[in-house]
mmCIF file of C-alpha atoms in Angstrom:
data_model
loop_
_atom_site.group_PDB
_atom_site.id
_atom_site.type_symbol
_atom_site.label_atom_id
_atom_site.label_comp_id
_atom_site.label_asym_id
_atom_site.label_seq_id
_atom_site.Cartn_x
_atom_site.Cartn_y
_atom_site.Cartn_z
ATOM 1 C CA MET A 1 42.283 122.116 126.587
ATOM 2 C CA ILE A 2 45.472 123.783 127.759
ATOM 3 C CA PRO A 3 48.196 124.294 125.008
ATOM 4 C CA ILE A 4 51.667 123.390 126.131
ATOM 5 C CA LEU A 5 53.731 124.843 123.113
ATOM 6 C CA ASP A 6 52.584 128.240 121.968
ATOM 7 C CA ASP A 7 53.100 129.308 118.403
ATOM 8 C CA GLY A 8 56.278 131.463 118.009
ATOM 9 C CA VAL A 9 57.403 130.927 121.644
ATOM 10 C CA ASN A 10 60.522 128.919 122.559
ATOM 11 C CA PHE A 11 59.383 126.757 125.606
ATOM 12 C CA THR A 12 62.370 127.436 127.972
ATOM 13 C CA PRO A 13 62.492 126.970 131.676
ATOM 14 C CA LEU A 14 61.775 130.672 132.174
ATOM 15 C CA VAL A 15 58.595 130.333 129.941
ATOM 16 C CA PHE A 16 57.678 127.134 131.866
ATOM 17 C CA TYR A 17 57.701 129.187 135.140
ATOM 18 C CA THR A 18 56.215 132.623 133.980
ATOM 19 C CA GLU A 19 53.758 131.495 131.251
ATOM 20 C CA PHE A 20 52.856 127.700 131.443
ATOM 21 C CA LEU A 21 52.404 127.438 135.197
ATOM 22 C CA PRO A 22 50.062 130.509 135.324
ATOM 23 C CA LYS A 23 48.025 128.930 132.555
ATOM 24 C CA LEU A 24 47.550 125.866 134.817
ATOM 25 C CA ALA A 25 46.619 127.870 137.786
ATOM 26 C CA GLU A 26 43.997 129.816 135.771
ATOM 27 C CA PHE A 27 42.478 126.573 134.649
ATOM 28 C CA TYR A 28 42.082 125.251 138.131
ATOM 29 C CA ARG A 29 40.671 128.508 139.437
ATOM 30 C CA GLY A 30 37.928 128.285 136.889
ATOM 31 C CA ASN A 31 37.463 124.526 136.821
ATOM 32 C CA LYS A 32 37.137 123.022 140.410
ATOM 33 C CA THR A 33 35.974 119.552 139.175
ATOM 34 C CA ASP A 34 36.945 119.168 135.542
ATOM 35 C CA GLU A 35 39.921 117.075 134.595
ATOM 36 C CA ILE A 36 42.734 118.998 132.762
ATOM 37 C CA LYS A 37 43.535 118.074 129.157
ATOM 38 C CA PHE A 38 46.514 119.052 127.224
ATOM 39 C CA LEU A 39 47.061 120.070 123.676
ATOM 40 C CA LEU A 40 50.822 119.781 122.762
ATOM 41 C CA PHE A 41 50.618 122.289 119.974
ATOM 42 C CA GLN A 42 48.677 125.528 120.451
ATOM 43 C CA LYS A 43 47.103 125.814 116.977
ATOM 44 C CA GLY A 44 46.940 122.086 116.188
ATOM 45 C CA ASP A 45 46.208 121.447 112.533
ATOM 46 C CA THR A 46 45.405 125.085 111.745
ATOM 47 C CA ASP A 47 47.775 127.603 110.242
ATOM 48 C CA ILE A 48 50.265 124.834 109.712
ATOM 49 C CA PHE A 49 52.493 126.828 107.205
ATOM 50 C CA ASN A 50 52.878 129.906 109.406
ATOM 51 C CA SER A 51 53.220 128.458 112.919
ATOM 52 C CA THR A 52 56.528 127.535 114.513
ATOM 53 C CA TYR A 53 57.090 125.564 117.676
ATOM 54 C CA ARG A 54 60.199 125.233 119.743
ATOM 55 C CA ILE A 55 61.212 123.652 123.012
ATOM 56 C CA ASP A 56 64.405 123.871 125.066
ATOM 57 C CA PRO A 57 65.378 120.276 125.780
ATOM 58 C CA ILE A 58 66.134 120.903 129.518
ATOM 59 C CA SER A 59 62.490 122.031 129.888
ATOM 60 C CA THR A 60 61.272 118.540 129.399
ATOM 61 C CA PRO A 61 62.151 117.317 132.927
ATOM 62 C CA LEU A 62 60.183 120.151 134.382
ATOM 63 C CA LEU A 63 57.270 119.364 132.016
ATOM 64 C CA LEU A 64 57.157 115.702 133.063
ATOM 65 C CA SER A 65 57.416 116.716 136.744
ATOM 66 C CA ILE A 66 54.344 119.034 136.684
ATOM 67 C CA ILE A 67 52.363 116.404 134.618
ATOM 68 C CA GLU A 68 53.272 113.670 137.073
ATOM 69 C CA GLN A 69 52.100 115.998 139.956
ATOM 70 C CA LEU A 70 48.837 116.726 138.238
ATOM 71 C CA SER A 71 48.355 113.042 137.333
ATOM 72 C CA LYS A 72 48.656 112.243 141.129
ATOM 73 C CA PHE A 73 46.178 114.910 141.958
ATOM 74 C CA HIS A 74 43.632 113.411 139.500
ATOM 75 C CA LYS A 75 44.672 109.855 140.328
ATOM 76 C CA LYS A 76 44.828 108.956 136.629
ATOM 77 C CA PRO A 77 46.985 109.660 133.516
ATOM 78 C CA LEU A 78 46.103 112.830 131.844
ATOM 79 C CA GLU A 79 45.037 113.282 128.134
ATOM 80 C CA LEU A 80 47.491 114.777 125.677
ATOM 81 C CA TYR A 81 46.268 115.588 122.208
ATOM 82 C CA LEU A 82 48.887 115.504 119.441
ATOM 83 C CA ASN A 83 49.187 116.817 115.826
ATOM 84 C CA ASN A 84 51.618 115.694 113.225
ATOM 85 C CA ASN A 85 51.860 118.222 110.431
ATOM 86 C CA HIS A 86 54.234 120.698 108.715
ATOM 87 C CA ALA A 87 54.454 122.976 111.636
ATOM 88 C CA THR A 88 54.678 120.343 114.448
ATOM 89 C CA ILE A 89 56.660 117.424 113.021
ATOM 90 C CA LYS A 90 60.180 118.685 113.940
ATOM 91 C CA VAL A 91 59.472 119.073 117.751
ATOM 92 C CA LEU A 92 57.184 116.155 117.735
ATOM 93 C CA GLU A 93 60.015 113.955 116.319
ATOM 94 C CA PHE A 94 62.528 115.370 118.815
ATOM 95 C CA LEU A 95 60.245 114.655 121.850
ATOM 96 C CA TYR A 96 59.766 111.159 120.519
ATOM 97 C CA LEU A 97 63.492 110.462 120.000
ATOM 98 C CA GLU A 98 64.379 111.868 123.426
ATOM 99 C CA GLY A 99 61.943 109.586 125.096
ATOM 100 C CA PHE A 100 59.289 112.109 126.369
ATOM 101 C CA PHE A 101 56.395 109.926 125.215
ATOM 102 C CA ARG A 102 57.898 106.648 126.293
ATOM 103 C CA ILE A 103 58.662 107.854 129.853
ATOM 104 C CA ALA A 104 55.288 109.458 130.189
ATOM 105 C CA LYS A 105 53.617 106.152 129.139
ATOM 106 C CA GLU A 106 56.009 104.073 131.446
ATOM 107 C CA ASN A 107 55.097 106.355 134.443
ATOM 108 C CA ASP A 108 51.397 106.130 133.556
ATOM 109 C CA ILE A 109 51.018 109.964 133.612
ATOM 110 C CA LEU A 110 49.933 110.690 129.949
ATOM 111 C CA ILE A 111 47.519 108.913 127.531
ATOM 112 C CA TYR A 112 47.904 109.911 123.876
ATOM 113 C CA ASN A 113 47.283 108.606 120.436
ATOM 114 C CA SER A 114 50.513 106.894 119.340
ATOM 115 C CA ASN A 115 49.373 106.811 115.770
ATOM 116 C CA TYR A 116 50.615 110.369 115.537
ATOM 117 C CA LEU A 117 54.173 109.263 116.385
ATOM 118 C CA GLY A 118 55.414 108.348 112.905
ATOM 119 C CA ALA A 119 56.011 109.374 109.389
ATOM 120 C CA PHE A 120 58.799 111.622 110.765
ATOM 121 C CA LEU A 121 61.486 113.607 108.884
ATOM 122 C CA GLY A 122 64.303 111.056 109.662
ATOM 123 C CA ASN A 123 66.205 113.228 111.915
ATOM 124 C CA GLU A 124 68.635 111.695 114.437
ATOM 125 C CA ILE A 125 69.715 112.996 117.847
ATOM 126 C CA ARG A 126 72.787 111.926 119.952
ATOM 127 C CA LYS A 127 72.032 108.773 121.872
ATOM 128 C CA GLU A 128 72.950 110.587 125.091
ATOM 129 C CA HIS A 129 70.337 113.379 124.498
ATOM 130 C CA ILE A 130 67.510 111.561 126.014
ATOM 131 C CA ILE A 131 65.404 112.175 129.244
ATOM 132 C CA ARG A 132 66.408 109.965 132.164
ATOM 133 C CA ALA A 133 63.938 108.849 134.891
ATOM 134 C CA TYR A 134 65.143 107.545 138.229
ATOM 135 C CA ARG A 135 62.519 105.822 140.376
ATOM 136 C CA LYS A 136 62.537 103.612 143.528
ATOM 137 C CA LYS A 137 61.073 100.876 141.555
ATOM 138 C CA ASP A 138 64.168 100.766 139.492
ATOM 139 C CA PHE A 139 65.979 99.386 142.595
ATOM 140 C CA PRO A 140 63.975 96.166 143.337
ATOM 141 C CA ASN A 141 66.716 94.663 145.424
ATOM 142 C CA ILE A 142 67.069 97.626 147.855
ATOM 143 C CA ASP A 143 64.838 97.863 151.033
ATOM 144 C CA PHE A 144 64.100 101.576 151.220
ATOM 145 C CA LYS A 145 62.587 101.101 154.702
ATOM 146 C CA GLN A 146 65.930 100.151 156.341
ATOM 147 C CA SER A 147 66.843 102.325 159.186
ATOM 148 C CA ASN A 148 70.565 102.714 158.380
ATOM 149 C CA GLU A 149 70.468 105.862 156.256
ATOM 150 C CA ILE A 150 74.066 105.756 155.402
ATOM 151 C CA LEU A 151 73.945 102.126 154.238
ATOM 152 C CA LEU A 152 70.891 102.970 152.190
ATOM 153 C CA ARG A 153 72.467 105.918 150.554
ATOM 154 C CA ASP A 154 75.620 103.923 149.700
ATOM 155 C CA LYS A 155 73.595 101.046 148.147
ATOM 156 C CA VAL A 156 71.364 103.473 145.947
ATOM 157 C CA ASN A 157 74.381 105.752 145.079
ATOM 158 C CA SER A 158 76.523 102.837 143.859
ATOM 159 C CA ILE A 159 73.881 102.005 141.234
ATOM 160 C CA VAL A 160 73.102 105.562 140.411
ATOM 161 C CA SER A 161 76.728 106.415 140.025
ATOM 162 C CA TYR A 162 77.090 103.766 137.361
ATOM 163 C CA ASN A 163 73.995 104.914 135.476
ATOM 164 C CA VAL A 164 75.026 108.617 135.545
ATOM 165 C CA GLN A 165 78.420 107.715 134.344
ATOM 166 C CA THR A 166 76.827 105.762 131.429
ATOM 167 C CA HIS A 167 74.185 108.454 130.690
ATOM 168 C CA PHE A 168 76.299 111.646 130.892
ATOM 169 C CA HIS A 169 80.033 110.740 130.507
ATOM 170 C CA ASP A 170 80.321 111.567 126.672
ATOM 171 C CA LEU A 171 78.452 114.878 127.019
ATOM 172 C CA LEU A 172 80.656 116.120 129.806
ATOM 173 C CA TYR A 173 83.732 115.410 127.633
ATOM 174 C CA ASP A 174 82.309 117.652 124.818
ATOM 175 C CA ASN A 175 82.860 120.796 126.706
ATOM 176 C CA GLU A 176 86.310 121.921 127.915
ATOM 177 C CA ASN A 177 84.800 123.676 130.849
ATOM 178 C CA THR A 178 83.228 120.378 132.176
ATOM 179 C CA VAL A 179 85.829 117.835 130.962
ATOM 180 C CA LYS A 180 88.388 118.998 133.461
ATOM 181 C CA ASN A 181 85.951 118.453 136.251
ATOM 182 C CA HIS A 182 84.281 115.411 134.668
ATOM 183 C CA ASN A 183 84.599 113.107 137.767
ATOM 184 C CA GLU A 184 83.358 115.805 140.070
ATOM 185 C CA TYR A 185 80.228 116.416 138.034
ATOM 186 C CA ILE A 186 79.528 112.650 137.806
ATOM 187 C CA ASN A 187 79.911 112.229 141.681
ATOM 188 C CA ILE A 188 77.770 115.367 142.389
ATOM 189 C CA LEU A 189 75.003 114.522 139.927
ATOM 190 C CA SER A 190 74.918 110.941 141.347
ATOM 191 C CA GLU A 191 74.546 112.346 144.888
ATOM 192 C CA LEU A 192 71.732 114.703 143.855
ATOM 193 C CA ILE A 193 69.780 112.050 141.943
ATOM 194 C CA THR A 194 70.382 109.554 144.933
ATOM 195 C CA ASN A 195 68.791 112.212 147.155
ATOM 196 C CA GLY A 196 65.865 112.524 144.797
ATOM 197 C CA VAL A 197 65.271 108.713 144.708
ATOM 198 C CA ILE A 198 65.441 108.319 148.416
ATOM 199 C CA HIS A 199 63.718 111.429 149.720
ATOM 200 C CA SER A 200 61.522 113.009 147.119
ATOM 201 C CA GLN A 201 58.749 110.381 147.002
ATOM 202 C CA SER A 202 58.489 111.065 143.203
ATOM 203 C CA THR A 203 60.327 110.279 139.995
ATOM 204 C CA THR A 204 63.543 112.263 139.489
ATOM 205 C CA TYR A 205 63.764 113.436 135.861
ATOM 206 C CA ALA A 206 67.163 114.407 134.399
ATOM 207 C CA MET A 207 68.348 115.666 130.987
ATOM 208 C CA MET A 208 71.660 116.796 129.572
ATOM 209 C CA PHE A 209 72.063 118.585 126.250
ATOM 210 C CA VAL A 210 75.124 119.815 124.450
ATOM 211 C CA ASP A 211 75.181 122.124 121.454
ATOM 212 C CA LYS A 212 77.767 124.337 119.846
ATOM 213 C CA TYR A 213 77.184 126.965 122.448
ATOM 214 C CA GLN A 214 76.854 125.276 125.701
ATOM 215 C CA THR A 215 76.276 122.282 127.989
ATOM 216 C CA LYS A 216 73.063 122.434 129.984
ATOM 217 C CA PHE A 217 71.161 120.058 132.187
ATOM 218 C CA SER A 218 68.285 119.914 134.514
ATOM 219 C CA ILE A 219 67.096 117.663 137.367
ATOM 220 C CA SER A 220 63.565 117.845 138.555
ATOM 221 C CA ASP A 221 61.334 116.025 140.964
ATOM 222 C CA ASN A 222 57.940 117.012 142.177
ATOM 223 C CA GLY A 223 58.456 115.575 145.660
ATOM 224 C CA ILE A 224 58.288 116.835 149.220
ATOM 225 C CA GLY A 225 60.980 119.467 148.862
ATOM 226 C CA PHE A 226 63.784 120.652 151.081
ATOM 227 C CA LYS A 227 61.968 121.683 154.169
ATOM 228 C CA ASN A 228 59.898 118.553 154.485
ATOM 229 C CA SER A 229 62.888 116.511 153.792
ATOM 230 C CA LEU A 230 64.885 118.059 156.597
ATOM 231 C CA SER A 231 61.897 117.906 158.819
ATOM 232 C CA LYS A 232 61.666 114.177 158.397
ATOM 233 C CA LYS A 233 65.425 113.685 159.168
ATOM 234 C CA GLN A 234 65.673 112.251 162.670
ATOM 235 C CA ASN A 235 69.303 112.862 163.492
ATOM 236 C CA PHE A 236 71.584 115.704 162.301
ATOM 237 C CA PRO A 237 75.459 115.687 162.505
ATOM 238 C CA PHE A 238 77.040 117.497 165.310
ATOM 239 C CA TYR A 239 78.061 120.449 163.049
ATOM 240 C CA TYR A 240 74.518 121.378 162.110
ATOM 241 C CA GLU A 241 71.319 122.123 164.033
ATOM 242 C CA LYS A 242 67.855 122.025 162.368
ATOM 243 C CA ASN A 243 66.832 125.259 160.786
ATOM 244 C CA GLU A 244 70.091 126.838 161.958
ATOM 245 C CA LEU A 245 70.514 129.429 159.254
ATOM 246 C CA GLU A 246 66.789 130.341 159.333
ATOM 247 C CA ASN A 247 67.032 131.035 163.027
ATOM 248 C CA SER A 248 70.158 133.296 162.727
ATOM 249 C CA ILE A 249 69.576 135.540 159.597
ATOM 250 C CA LYS A 250 67.169 138.323 158.741
ATOM 251 C CA LEU A 251 66.704 139.017 155.104
ATOM 252 C CA GLU A 252 66.263 142.656 153.938
ATOM 253 C CA LEU A 253 63.678 142.438 151.170
ATOM 254 C CA ASN A 254 60.892 144.489 150.022
ATOM 255 C CA SER A 255 58.406 144.386 152.998
ATOM 256 C CA THR A 256 55.406 143.953 150.574
ATOM 257 C CA LEU A 257 56.710 140.637 149.447
ATOM 258 C CA ASN A 258 54.669 137.625 150.340
ATOM 259 C CA LYS A 259 55.915 136.031 153.610
ATOM 260 C CA TYR A 260 55.585 132.641 152.142
ATOM 261 C CA PHE A 261 57.906 133.590 149.241
ATOM 262 C CA VAL A 262 60.636 134.780 151.739
ATOM 263 C CA GLU A 263 60.399 131.542 153.614
ATOM 264 C CA ASN A 264 60.978 129.624 150.291
ATOM 265 C CA LEU A 265 64.086 131.608 149.758
ATOM 266 C CA ILE A 266 65.443 130.969 153.214
ATOM 267 C CA GLU A 267 64.468 127.288 152.587
ATOM 268 C CA ILE A 268 66.908 127.353 149.616
ATOM 269 C CA PHE A 269 69.697 129.005 151.624
ATOM 270 C CA GLU A 270 69.239 126.625 154.426
ATOM 271 C CA ILE A 271 69.779 123.518 152.302
ATOM 272 C CA LEU A 272 72.696 125.153 150.662
ATOM 273 C CA TYR A 273 74.281 125.991 153.923
ATOM 274 C CA PHE A 274 73.760 122.396 155.239
ATOM 275 C CA SER A 275 75.278 121.015 152.077
ATOM 276 C CA SER A 276 78.286 123.213 152.457
ATOM 277 C CA LEU A 277 79.159 121.508 155.774
ATOM 278 C CA LYS A 278 78.705 117.897 154.737
ATOM 279 C CA GLU A 279 81.343 115.274 154.172
ATOM 280 C CA ARG A 280 79.703 114.346 150.805
ATOM 281 C CA LYS A 281 79.764 116.640 147.894
ATOM 282 C CA GLY A 282 76.239 117.806 146.768
ATOM 283 C CA LEU A 283 74.112 120.697 145.889
ATOM 284 C CA PHE A 284 76.599 123.336 147.171
ATOM 285 C CA ASP A 285 79.494 121.905 145.406
ATOM 286 C CA LEU A 286 77.498 121.733 142.098
ATOM 287 C CA MET A 287 76.904 125.463 142.539
ATOM 288 C CA LEU A 288 80.616 126.098 143.080
ATOM 289 C CA ASN A 289 81.708 123.973 140.140
ATOM 290 C CA VAL A 290 79.310 125.464 137.642
ATOM 291 C CA VAL A 291 80.005 129.042 138.663
ATOM 292 C CA LEU A 292 83.714 129.079 139.570
ATOM 293 C CA LYS A 293 85.125 126.392 137.570
ATOM 294 C CA SER A 294 82.969 126.304 134.572
ATOM 295 C CA ASN A 295 81.937 129.977 134.304
ATOM 296 C CA GLY A 296 78.195 128.978 134.099
ATOM 297 C CA TYR A 297 74.817 129.640 135.611
ATOM 298 C CA PHE A 298 73.230 127.730 138.399
ATOM 299 C CA ARG A 299 69.437 127.920 139.081
ATOM 300 C CA LEU A 300 67.685 126.217 142.004
ATOM 301 C CA HIS A 301 63.917 126.393 142.469
ATOM 302 C CA THR A 302 61.490 125.165 145.102
ATOM 303 C CA ASN A 303 57.717 126.082 145.568
ATOM 304 C CA ASN A 304 57.484 129.762 144.648
ATOM 305 C CA CYS A 305 61.146 130.746 144.669
ATOM 306 C CA GLN A 306 64.265 130.367 142.452
ATOM 307 C CA ILE A 307 67.795 131.686 142.919
ATOM 308 C CA ILE A 308 70.180 132.327 140.102
ATOM 309 C CA ILE A 309 73.998 132.185 140.852
ATOM 310 C CA SER A 310 76.501 133.380 138.231
ATOM 311 C CA ASN A 311 79.937 135.064 138.263
ATOM 312 C CA ARG A 312 78.301 138.316 139.306
ATOM 313 C CA ILE A 313 78.982 137.296 142.900
ATOM 314 C CA PHE A 314 82.294 135.643 141.957
ATOM 315 C CA LYS A 315 84.370 137.351 144.578
ATOM 316 C CA TYR A 316 82.028 136.168 147.347
ATOM 317 C CA ILE A 317 81.877 132.618 146.423
ATOM 318 C CA THR A 318 85.546 132.232 145.809
ATOM 319 C CA SER A 319 86.070 132.486 149.428
ATOM 320 C CA LEU A 320 83.346 130.070 150.171
ATOM 321 C CA ASN A 321 85.079 127.527 147.670
ATOM 322 C CA GLU A 322 88.398 127.657 149.733
ATOM 323 C CA LEU A 323 86.493 127.185 153.061
ATOM 324 C CA ARG A 324 84.527 124.332 151.530
ATOM 325 C CA ASP A 325 87.735 122.631 150.330
ATOM 326 C CA LYS A 326 89.121 123.058 153.961
ATOM 327 C CA ILE A 327 85.993 121.394 155.499
ATOM 328 C CA LEU A 328 86.153 118.446 152.971
ATOM 329 C CA GLU A 329 89.769 117.922 153.797
ATOM 330 C CA ILE A 330 89.031 117.851 157.640
ATOM 331 C CA HIS A 331 86.265 115.198 156.870
ATOM 332 C CA ASN A 332 88.700 113.200 154.898
ATOM 333 C CA LEU A 333 91.477 113.345 157.466
ATOM 334 C CA TYR A 334 89.133 112.032 160.123
ATOM 335 C CA GLU A 335 87.863 109.217 157.867
ATOM 336 C CA LEU A 336 91.610 108.266 157.363
ATOM 337 C CA GLY A 337 92.197 108.132 161.128
ATOM 338 C CA LYS A 338 94.561 111.106 161.086
ATOM 339 C CA LEU A 339 92.380 113.108 163.589
ATOM 340 C CA THR A 340 91.023 112.039 166.857
ATOM 341 C CA LYS A 341 87.248 112.616 167.230
ATOM 342 C CA SER A 342 87.755 115.670 169.550
ATOM 343 C CA GLU A 343 90.294 117.194 167.108
ATOM 344 C CA TYR A 344 87.881 116.550 164.306
ATOM 345 C CA GLU A 345 84.855 118.107 165.878
ATOM 346 C CA LYS A 346 86.901 121.089 167.117
ATOM 347 C CA THR A 347 88.444 121.838 163.694
ATOM 348 C CA ILE A 348 85.086 121.423 161.801
ATOM 349 C CA LEU A 349 83.322 123.788 164.170
ATOM 350 C CA ASN A 350 86.088 126.350 163.897
ATOM 351 C CA SER A 351 85.980 126.208 160.046
ATOM 352 C CA LYS A 352 82.198 126.221 160.121
ATOM 353 C CA SER A 353 82.223 129.501 162.101
ATOM 354 C CA ILE A 354 84.351 131.171 159.336
ATOM 355 C CA LEU A 355 82.312 129.678 156.567
ATOM 356 C CA THR A 356 78.986 130.999 158.045
ATOM 357 C CA GLU A 357 80.345 134.447 158.139
ATOM 358 C CA HIS A 358 81.285 134.221 154.488
ATOM 359 C CA PHE A 359 77.949 132.457 153.656
ATOM 360 C CA VAL A 360 75.948 135.330 155.090
ATOM 361 C CA LYS A 361 77.951 137.666 152.794
ATOM 362 C CA VAL A 362 76.811 135.627 149.767
ATOM 363 C CA ILE A 363 73.320 135.721 150.778
ATOM 364 C CA LYS A 364 73.445 139.448 151.062
ATOM 365 C CA ALA A 365 75.041 139.662 147.645
ATOM 366 C CA ILE A 366 72.315 137.575 146.111
ATOM 367 C CA VAL A 367 69.705 139.679 147.806
ATOM 368 C CA LYS A 368 71.355 142.802 146.534
ATOM 369 C CA TYR A 369 70.925 141.666 142.964
ATOM 370 C CA TYR A 370 67.195 140.969 143.491
ATOM 371 C CA SER A 371 65.066 142.727 141.008
ATOM 372 C CA GLU A 372 61.417 142.619 140.107
ATOM 373 C CA GLU A 373 62.643 142.435 136.472
ATOM 374 C CA THR A 374 62.499 138.510 136.470
ATOM 375 C CA LYS A 375 64.765 137.933 133.554
ATOM 376 C CA PHE A 376 67.871 139.692 135.057
ATOM 377 C CA SER A 377 67.248 139.024 138.894
ATOM 378 C CA SER A 378 69.276 136.784 141.049
ATOM 379 C CA ILE A 379 66.122 135.810 142.758
ATOM 380 C CA ARG A 380 62.827 135.124 141.134
ATOM 381 C CA PHE A 381 59.505 134.787 142.842
ATOM 382 C CA TYR A 382 56.589 133.087 141.079
ATOM 383 C CA ASN A 383 52.997 133.330 142.036
ATOM 384 C CA VAL A 384 52.262 129.773 141.142
ATOM 385 C CA LYS A 385 53.766 127.080 143.429
ATOM 386 C CA PHE A 386 55.739 124.324 141.756
ATOM 387 C CA LYS A 387 56.595 121.846 144.485
ATOM 388 C CA GLY A 388 59.630 119.640 144.604
ATOM 389 C CA VAL A 389 63.264 120.452 143.813
ATOM 390 C CA HIS A 390 64.392 121.767 140.386
ATOM 391 C CA ILE A 391 67.862 122.370 139.276
ATOM 392 C CA GLU A 392 69.075 123.962 135.931
ATOM 393 C CA VAL A 393 72.577 124.524 134.828
ATOM 394 C CA GLU A 394 74.045 126.269 131.746
ATOM 395 C CA ILE A 395 77.748 126.111 131.029
ATOM 396 C CA PRO A 396 79.220 127.838 127.927
ATOM 397 C CA ASN A 397 81.570 125.793 125.649
#
């Protein structure tokens, strides 16, 4: 059995990527046909007075995502063994209260003995501190096969926006760095979750958590990822050509790096670049809001690569923020009928040209801060692939 939580180790997103995923890879290398089984707590019912277990709440969407992915691979729910004792009860109760077990059961990705989920300490958590799962089946009145992508997006987003407002409103008001941009965060999170529901072909898991130090949240799906999502797109707007950034930049990274890792990195930059040109706020705008307006950390992962954006490159993304505002203003003026189509297209393309120059500077700055010391690097490459799109944000109070 593969233990999920190790004694004495806080199960953070970094531990998920650097320790837990390699455990899974090692299991599958040595067990080509056996089904994987999980033990939630490493030592189970042994050494219960000396063992300690901890989990970062925003790790749970990642955990559910990988379990869902493996459940699909095995075509059945996976077994999870539980222990309820002095060492495990606090974390077990938290996972129960935040909805981890309920969602795993609803999505049919885990089977476990529910008799262990009781006789708790009586702790309580905020009603907003629960995991959210967004799935196509939650939208029974929407035809996801309709050809009009804009109409589909608007229909899904109208429902998602209401849910996101309900789920995260109070948490965003608890932090002075997020309350001033409250509506912005709601709109962007709604857009990202809508993208996950429509394009990922998997469940989109989300969790937001506030403590006395920070507000943090994560969004995770185990779907088709950025590149496949763009590849499936039939029509692109006039201001963007498919793989435009990939075809125009050359990254100066260690030549010994796996070529596939570098492709993953370019994939991330490509989707951020496309997002920076759109009329809707999305991934790029979340990055700007987190780093510039909330002094936080933004992490974005797909496959084998993750980028970490912080105020270390503040001076570079400040100019991008101004250019992004300009592009959004042009889109808005056109929608209001204050620009002709030719004026609109000409102005957008002129602004795009300037933004592209600054975007390349940001890429170079991120690459500059790459280090093989994973904890402090602006780019992290992981040997174990974790498909889908995974976003983590931390904003100080």
